[in-house]
Short mmCIF file of C-alpha atoms in Angstrom, two decimals:
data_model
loop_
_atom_site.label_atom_id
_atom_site.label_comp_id
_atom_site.label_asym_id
_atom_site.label_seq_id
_atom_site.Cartn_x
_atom_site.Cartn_y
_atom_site.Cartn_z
CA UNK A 1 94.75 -39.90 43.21
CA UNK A 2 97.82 -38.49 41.68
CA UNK A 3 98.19 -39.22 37.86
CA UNK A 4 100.73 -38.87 35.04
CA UNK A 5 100.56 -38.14 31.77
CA UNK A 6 103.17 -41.38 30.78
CA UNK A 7 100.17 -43.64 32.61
CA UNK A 8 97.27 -42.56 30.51
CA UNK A 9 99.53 -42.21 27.07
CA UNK A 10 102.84 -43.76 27.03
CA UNK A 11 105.02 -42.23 24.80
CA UNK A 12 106.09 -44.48 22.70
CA UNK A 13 102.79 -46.08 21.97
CA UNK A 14 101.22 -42.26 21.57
CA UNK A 15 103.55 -41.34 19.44
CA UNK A 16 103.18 -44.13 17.13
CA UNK A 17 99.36 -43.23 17.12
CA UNK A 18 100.22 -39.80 16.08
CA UNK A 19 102.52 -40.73 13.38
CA UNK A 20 99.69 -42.74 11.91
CA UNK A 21 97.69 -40.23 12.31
CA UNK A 22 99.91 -38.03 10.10
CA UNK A 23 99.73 -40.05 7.31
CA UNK A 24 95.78 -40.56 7.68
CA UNK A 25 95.73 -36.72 7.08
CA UNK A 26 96.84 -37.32 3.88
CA UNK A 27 95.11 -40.03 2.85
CA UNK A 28 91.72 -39.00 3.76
CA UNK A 29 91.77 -34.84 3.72
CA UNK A 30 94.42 -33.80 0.66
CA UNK A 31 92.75 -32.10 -1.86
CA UNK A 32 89.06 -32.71 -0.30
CA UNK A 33 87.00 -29.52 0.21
CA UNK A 34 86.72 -27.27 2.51
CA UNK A 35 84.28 -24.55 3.57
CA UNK A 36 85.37 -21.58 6.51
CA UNK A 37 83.68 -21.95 9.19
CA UNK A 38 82.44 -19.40 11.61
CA UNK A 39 83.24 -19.46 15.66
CA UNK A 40 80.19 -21.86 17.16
CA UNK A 41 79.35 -19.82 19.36
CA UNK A 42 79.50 -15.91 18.53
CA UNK A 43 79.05 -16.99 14.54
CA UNK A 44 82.08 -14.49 13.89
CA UNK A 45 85.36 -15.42 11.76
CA UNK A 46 88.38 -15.70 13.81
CA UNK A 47 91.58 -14.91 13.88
CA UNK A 48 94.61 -16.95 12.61
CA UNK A 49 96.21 -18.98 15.53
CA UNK A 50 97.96 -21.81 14.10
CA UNK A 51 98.59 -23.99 11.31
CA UNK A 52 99.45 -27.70 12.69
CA UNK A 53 99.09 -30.72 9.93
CA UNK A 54 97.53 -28.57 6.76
CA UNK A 55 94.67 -27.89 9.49
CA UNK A 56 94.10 -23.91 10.73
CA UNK A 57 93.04 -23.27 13.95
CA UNK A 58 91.46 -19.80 14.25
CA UNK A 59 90.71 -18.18 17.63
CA UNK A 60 87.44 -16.34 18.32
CA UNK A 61 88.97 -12.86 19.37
CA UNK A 62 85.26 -12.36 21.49
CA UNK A 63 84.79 -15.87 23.39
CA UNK A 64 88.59 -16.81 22.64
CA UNK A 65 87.15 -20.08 21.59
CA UNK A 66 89.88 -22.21 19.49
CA UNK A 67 88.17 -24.09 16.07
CA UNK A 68 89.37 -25.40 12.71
CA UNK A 69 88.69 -23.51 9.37
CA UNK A 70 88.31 -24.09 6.67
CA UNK A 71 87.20 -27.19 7.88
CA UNK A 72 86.82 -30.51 5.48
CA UNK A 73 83.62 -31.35 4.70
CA UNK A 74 81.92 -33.99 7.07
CA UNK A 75 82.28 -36.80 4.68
CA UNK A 76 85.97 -36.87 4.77
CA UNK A 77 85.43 -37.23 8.88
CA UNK A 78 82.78 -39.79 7.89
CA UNK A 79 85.01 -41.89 6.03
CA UNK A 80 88.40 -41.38 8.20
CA UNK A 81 86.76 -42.43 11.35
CA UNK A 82 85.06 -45.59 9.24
CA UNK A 83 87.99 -46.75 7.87
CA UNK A 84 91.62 -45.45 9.17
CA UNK A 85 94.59 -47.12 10.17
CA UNK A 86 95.22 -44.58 13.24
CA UNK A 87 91.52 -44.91 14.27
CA UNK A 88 91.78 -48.82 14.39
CA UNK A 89 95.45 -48.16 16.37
CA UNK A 90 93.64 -46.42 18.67
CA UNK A 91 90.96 -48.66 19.60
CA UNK A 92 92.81 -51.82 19.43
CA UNK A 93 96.73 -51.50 20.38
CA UNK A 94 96.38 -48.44 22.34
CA UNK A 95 93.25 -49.15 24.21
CA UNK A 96 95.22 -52.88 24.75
CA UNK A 97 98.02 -51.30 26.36
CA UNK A 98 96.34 -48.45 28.18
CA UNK A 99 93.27 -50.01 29.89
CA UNK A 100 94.49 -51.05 33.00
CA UNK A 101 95.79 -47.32 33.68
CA UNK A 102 92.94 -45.96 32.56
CA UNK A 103 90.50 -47.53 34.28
CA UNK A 104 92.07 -47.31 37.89
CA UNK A 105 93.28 -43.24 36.62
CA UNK A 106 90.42 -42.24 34.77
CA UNK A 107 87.02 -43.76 34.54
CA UNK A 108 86.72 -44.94 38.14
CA UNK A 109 87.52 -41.44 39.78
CA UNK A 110 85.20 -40.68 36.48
CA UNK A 111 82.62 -42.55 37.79
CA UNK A 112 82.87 -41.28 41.23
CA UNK A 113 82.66 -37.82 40.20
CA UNK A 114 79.66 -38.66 37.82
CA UNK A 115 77.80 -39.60 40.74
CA UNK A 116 78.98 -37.10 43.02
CA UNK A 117 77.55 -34.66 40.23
CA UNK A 118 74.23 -36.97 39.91
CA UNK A 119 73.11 -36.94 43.91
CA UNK A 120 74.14 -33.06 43.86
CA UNK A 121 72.02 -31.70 40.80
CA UNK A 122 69.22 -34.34 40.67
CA UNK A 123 67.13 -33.35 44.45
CA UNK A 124 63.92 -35.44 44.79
CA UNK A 125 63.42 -36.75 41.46
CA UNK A 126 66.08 -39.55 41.61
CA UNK A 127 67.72 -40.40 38.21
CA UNK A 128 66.89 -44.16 36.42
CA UNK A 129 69.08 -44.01 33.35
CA UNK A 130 72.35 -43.71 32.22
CA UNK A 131 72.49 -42.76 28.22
CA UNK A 132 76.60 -42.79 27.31
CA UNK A 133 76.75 -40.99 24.33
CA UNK A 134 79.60 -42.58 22.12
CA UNK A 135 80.34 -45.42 25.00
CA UNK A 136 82.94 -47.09 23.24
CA UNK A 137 84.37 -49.78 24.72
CA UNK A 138 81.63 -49.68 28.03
CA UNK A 139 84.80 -49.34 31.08
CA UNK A 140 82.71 -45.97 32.58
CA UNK A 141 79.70 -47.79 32.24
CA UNK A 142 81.30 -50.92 34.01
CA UNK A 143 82.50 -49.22 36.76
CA UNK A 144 79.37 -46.46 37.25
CA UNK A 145 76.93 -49.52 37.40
CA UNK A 146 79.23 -50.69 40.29
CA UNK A 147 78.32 -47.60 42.27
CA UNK A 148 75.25 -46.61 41.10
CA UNK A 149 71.64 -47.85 41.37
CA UNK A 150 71.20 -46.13 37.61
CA UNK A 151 70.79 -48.69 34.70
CA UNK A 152 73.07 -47.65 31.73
CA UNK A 153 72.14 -47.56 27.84
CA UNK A 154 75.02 -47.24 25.58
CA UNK A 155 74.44 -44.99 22.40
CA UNK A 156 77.56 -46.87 20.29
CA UNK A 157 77.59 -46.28 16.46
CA UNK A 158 80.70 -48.11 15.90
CA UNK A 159 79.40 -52.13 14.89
CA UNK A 160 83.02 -53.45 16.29
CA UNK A 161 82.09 -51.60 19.93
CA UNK A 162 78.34 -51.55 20.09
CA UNK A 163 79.18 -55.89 19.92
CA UNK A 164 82.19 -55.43 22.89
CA UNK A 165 79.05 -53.81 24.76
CA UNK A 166 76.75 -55.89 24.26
CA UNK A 167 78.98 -58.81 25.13
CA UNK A 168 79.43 -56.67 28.41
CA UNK A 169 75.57 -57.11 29.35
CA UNK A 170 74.87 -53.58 28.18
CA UNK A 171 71.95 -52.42 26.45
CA UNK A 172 73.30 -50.91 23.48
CA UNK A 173 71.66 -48.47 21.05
CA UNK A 174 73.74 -49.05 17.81
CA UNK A 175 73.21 -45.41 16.09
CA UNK A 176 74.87 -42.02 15.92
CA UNK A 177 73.32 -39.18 18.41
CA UNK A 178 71.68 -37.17 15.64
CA UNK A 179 69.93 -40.04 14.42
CA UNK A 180 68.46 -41.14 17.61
CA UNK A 181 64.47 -41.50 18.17
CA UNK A 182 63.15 -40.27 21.55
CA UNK A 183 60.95 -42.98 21.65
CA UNK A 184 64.29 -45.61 21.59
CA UNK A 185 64.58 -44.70 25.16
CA UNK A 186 62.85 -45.45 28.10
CA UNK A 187 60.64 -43.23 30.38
CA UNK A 188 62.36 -42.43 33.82
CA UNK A 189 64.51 -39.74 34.57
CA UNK A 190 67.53 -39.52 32.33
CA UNK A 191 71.10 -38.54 33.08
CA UNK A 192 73.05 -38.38 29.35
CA UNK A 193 76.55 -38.52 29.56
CA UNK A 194 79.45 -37.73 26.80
CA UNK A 195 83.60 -37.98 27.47
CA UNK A 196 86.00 -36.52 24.87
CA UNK A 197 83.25 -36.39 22.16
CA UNK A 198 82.14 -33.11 21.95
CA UNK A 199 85.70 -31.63 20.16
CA UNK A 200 85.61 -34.11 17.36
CA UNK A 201 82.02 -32.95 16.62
CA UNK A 202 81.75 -31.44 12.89
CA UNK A 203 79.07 -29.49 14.08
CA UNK A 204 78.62 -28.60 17.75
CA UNK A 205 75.56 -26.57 18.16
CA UNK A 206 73.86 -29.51 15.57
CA UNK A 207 74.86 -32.08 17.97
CA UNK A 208 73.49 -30.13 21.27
CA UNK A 209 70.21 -29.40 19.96
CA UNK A 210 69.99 -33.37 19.09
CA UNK A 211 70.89 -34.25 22.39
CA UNK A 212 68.32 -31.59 23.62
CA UNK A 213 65.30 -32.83 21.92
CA UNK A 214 66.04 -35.90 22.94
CA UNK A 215 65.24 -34.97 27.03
CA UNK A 216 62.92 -35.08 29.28
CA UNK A 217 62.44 -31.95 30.81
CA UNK A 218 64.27 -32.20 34.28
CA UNK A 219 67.08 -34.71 32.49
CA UNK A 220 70.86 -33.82 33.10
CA UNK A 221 73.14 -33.70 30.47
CA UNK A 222 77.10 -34.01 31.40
CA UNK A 223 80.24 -33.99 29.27
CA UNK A 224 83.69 -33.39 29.34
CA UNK A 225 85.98 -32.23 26.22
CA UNK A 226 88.91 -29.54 25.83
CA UNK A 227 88.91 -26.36 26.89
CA UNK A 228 91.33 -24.14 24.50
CA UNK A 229 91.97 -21.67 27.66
CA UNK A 230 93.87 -24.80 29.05
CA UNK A 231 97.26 -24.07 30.32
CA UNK A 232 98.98 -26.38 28.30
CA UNK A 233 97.16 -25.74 24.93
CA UNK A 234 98.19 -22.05 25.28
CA UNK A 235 101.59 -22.01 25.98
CA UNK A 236 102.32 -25.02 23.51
CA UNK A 237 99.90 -24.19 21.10
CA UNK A 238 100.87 -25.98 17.92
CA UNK A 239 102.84 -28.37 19.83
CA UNK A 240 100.35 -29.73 21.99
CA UNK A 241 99.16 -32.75 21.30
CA UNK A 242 95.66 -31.95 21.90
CA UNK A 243 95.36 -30.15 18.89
CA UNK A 244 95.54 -33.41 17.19
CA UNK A 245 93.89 -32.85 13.91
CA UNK A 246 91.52 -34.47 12.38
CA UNK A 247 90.64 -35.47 15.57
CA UNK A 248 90.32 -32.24 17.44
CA UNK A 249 88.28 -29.72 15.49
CA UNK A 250 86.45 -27.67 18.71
CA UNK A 251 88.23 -25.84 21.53
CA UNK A 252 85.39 -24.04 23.93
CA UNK A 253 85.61 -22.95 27.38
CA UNK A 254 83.96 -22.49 30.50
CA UNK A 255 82.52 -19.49 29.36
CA UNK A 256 82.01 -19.96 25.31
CA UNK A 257 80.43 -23.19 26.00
CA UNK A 258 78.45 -21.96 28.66
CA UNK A 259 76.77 -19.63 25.63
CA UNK A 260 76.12 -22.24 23.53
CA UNK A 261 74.14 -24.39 25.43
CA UNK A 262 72.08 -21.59 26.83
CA UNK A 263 71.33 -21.11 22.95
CA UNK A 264 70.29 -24.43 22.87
CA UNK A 265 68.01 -24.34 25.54
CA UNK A 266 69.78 -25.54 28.52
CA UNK A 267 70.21 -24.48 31.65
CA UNK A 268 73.96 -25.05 32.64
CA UNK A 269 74.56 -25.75 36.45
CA UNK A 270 78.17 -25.86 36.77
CA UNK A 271 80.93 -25.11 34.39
CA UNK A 272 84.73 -26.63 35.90
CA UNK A 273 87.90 -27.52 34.72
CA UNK A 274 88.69 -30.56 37.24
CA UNK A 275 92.25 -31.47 35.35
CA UNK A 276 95.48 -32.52 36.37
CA UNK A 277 98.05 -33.04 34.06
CA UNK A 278 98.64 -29.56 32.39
CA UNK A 279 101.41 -29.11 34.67
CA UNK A 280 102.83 -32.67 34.02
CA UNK A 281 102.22 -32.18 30.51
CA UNK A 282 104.16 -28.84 30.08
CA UNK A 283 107.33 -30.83 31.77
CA UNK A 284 107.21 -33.34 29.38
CA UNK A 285 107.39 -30.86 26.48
CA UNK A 286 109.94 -28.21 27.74
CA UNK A 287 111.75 -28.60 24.32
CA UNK A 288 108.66 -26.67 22.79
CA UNK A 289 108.18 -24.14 25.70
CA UNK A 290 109.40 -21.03 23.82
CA UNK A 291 108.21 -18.41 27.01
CA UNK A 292 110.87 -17.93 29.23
CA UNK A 293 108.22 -17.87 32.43
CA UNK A 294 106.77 -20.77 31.91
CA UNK A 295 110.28 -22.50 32.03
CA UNK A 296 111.52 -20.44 34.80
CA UNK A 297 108.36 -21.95 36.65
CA UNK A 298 108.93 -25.61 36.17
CA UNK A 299 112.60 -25.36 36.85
CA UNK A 300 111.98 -23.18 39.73
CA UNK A 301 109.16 -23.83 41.82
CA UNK A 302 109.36 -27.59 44.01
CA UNK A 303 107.19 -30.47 43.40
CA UNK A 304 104.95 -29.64 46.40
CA UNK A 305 104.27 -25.75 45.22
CA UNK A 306 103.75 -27.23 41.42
CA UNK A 307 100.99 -29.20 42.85
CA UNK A 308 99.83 -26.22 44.91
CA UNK A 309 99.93 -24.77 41.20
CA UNK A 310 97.89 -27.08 39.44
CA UNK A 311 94.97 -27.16 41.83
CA UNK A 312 95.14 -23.07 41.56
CA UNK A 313 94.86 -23.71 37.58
CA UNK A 314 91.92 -26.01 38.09
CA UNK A 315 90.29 -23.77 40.21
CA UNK A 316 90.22 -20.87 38.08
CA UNK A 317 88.99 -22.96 34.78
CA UNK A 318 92.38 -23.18 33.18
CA UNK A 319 92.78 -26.74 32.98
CA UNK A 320 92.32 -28.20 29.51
CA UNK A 321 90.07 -30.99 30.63
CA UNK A 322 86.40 -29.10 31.34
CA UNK A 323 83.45 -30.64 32.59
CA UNK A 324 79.91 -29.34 31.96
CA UNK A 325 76.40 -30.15 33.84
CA UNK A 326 73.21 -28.50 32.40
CA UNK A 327 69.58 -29.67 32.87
CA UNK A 328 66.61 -29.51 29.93
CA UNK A 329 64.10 -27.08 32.33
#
């Protein structure tokens, strides 16, 4: 299914979400501490890469993982995510306007792939559960269910959308990850699921070892986030919108995260970057292209070889949008 990036964010309405977001930076991080923080996965500093909204993004000159420091302490997260103007844009106005397009664009191929991903990695020990980590408003969970014979549990910590979910039919767990009990789950074979969590996480490795002790052994554990290898973060860099701070504190990829979770215990099965908008996304922001290639490339080359071009980008894990399976042994 061919997809835009205008479909998923329209401009105007994004931008208007960003603008907010500008002023939230402000509000909630001026003056508030900060302490530097070391790459998450080789526990070196890094290098500077950019500045972008008083936040500095360092790159790990070993895994060439992409983070924030100094990075705010986690109470100023705590209290921007609780309380914001942008963050109650987002999950009203924008989610208002973009649902439709999302759902058909996004969560139902999602949902497909999910379980494309499930029958492939789970063998003769069928999967029971669904645990959606941070489910939000419940549309994967909606449409998975539809396709599925897996019964999902949504771990929600937001009161406004643990209640949409609930309203939904869902059983909902209303908590954060970290402070999860085992025992609030049921027994059965578990596959946990997490979409465009894990680069908002203050602490990554934290938040995997959580999610760790919390399988079964045999349980699959799947998420997607931001890979900073992605085409478009690296040739826009400080103009990409993905590096949308406060939001986006963790850039991993394919390989770096692959390290981590190995140090967390996992065993990681498959490591891709299934995207399909880098390409779109670089032609909607030629005004901050400053590499004469890449320009040459988008005027040059026709829509058919472009597309040829983004499947070769996906293929070699140098899409921004990465997806990770791993198993508890």
């Amino acid at each position: 299914m061919k997809i835009s990036e205008q479909e998923i964010r329209p401009q105007e309405v994004f931008n208007e979400y960003l603008s907010l977001t500008e002023k939230d930076v402000q509000t909630y991080f001026a003056g508030v501490e900060r302490q530097e923080y070391l790459c998450p996965v080789c526990g070196k500093p890094g290098e500077e890469w950019v500045n972008k909204s008083g936040f500095n993004y360092q790159k790990c000159a070993t895994c060439y993982s992409v983070f924030v420091s100094p990075r705010p302490v986690r109470e100023a997260f705590d209290a921007y995510y609780t309380d914001s103007p942008s963050t109650k844009f987002w999950a009203t106005t924008f989610y208002k306007v973009t649902e439709a397009a999302r759902r058909e664009k996004l969560w139902k191929p999602k949902a497909q792939l999910i379980k494309d991903t499930i029958k492939k990695m789970e063998g003769n020990n069928p999967v029971q559960y669904i645990i959606d980590i941070g489910g939000g408003y419940g549309v994967f969970d909606e449409e998975i269910k539809k396709i599925i014979d897996c019964e999902p549990i949504i771990i929600e910590p937001s009161v406004h959308l643990a209640k949409i979910c609930r309203e939904k039919g869902f059983q909902v767990i209303e908590a954060f990850m970290e402070d999860l009990q085992p025992d609030q789950l049921p027994l059965g074979r578990k596959c946990f699921v997490s979409f465009e969590l894990f680069e908002h996480l203050h602490d990554p490795l934290t938040f995997l070892q959580t999610v760790f002790n919390t399988m079964n052994s045999s349980d699959i554990f799947i998420f997607t986030t931001l890979s900073g290898m992605g085409l478009d973060i690296q040739v826009l860099k400080e103009n990409a919108k993905a590096l949308s701070p406060p939001h986006h504190l963790n850039f991993l990829n394919p390989k770096s995260v692959s390290v981590l979770l190995e140090r967390s215990g996992f065993e990681v099965l498959e490591a891709i970057t299934p995207g399909t908008l880098d390409i779109d996304i670089l032609r909607n922001n030629q005004q901050f292209i400053k590499d004469d290639f890449w320009k040459n490339i988008l005027g040059y080359l026709s829509e058919d070889k472009l597309s040829s071009f983004q499947e070769f980008i996906s293929k070699s894990g140098l899409s921004s949008h990465m997806m990770i399976t791993c198993r508890k042994p």
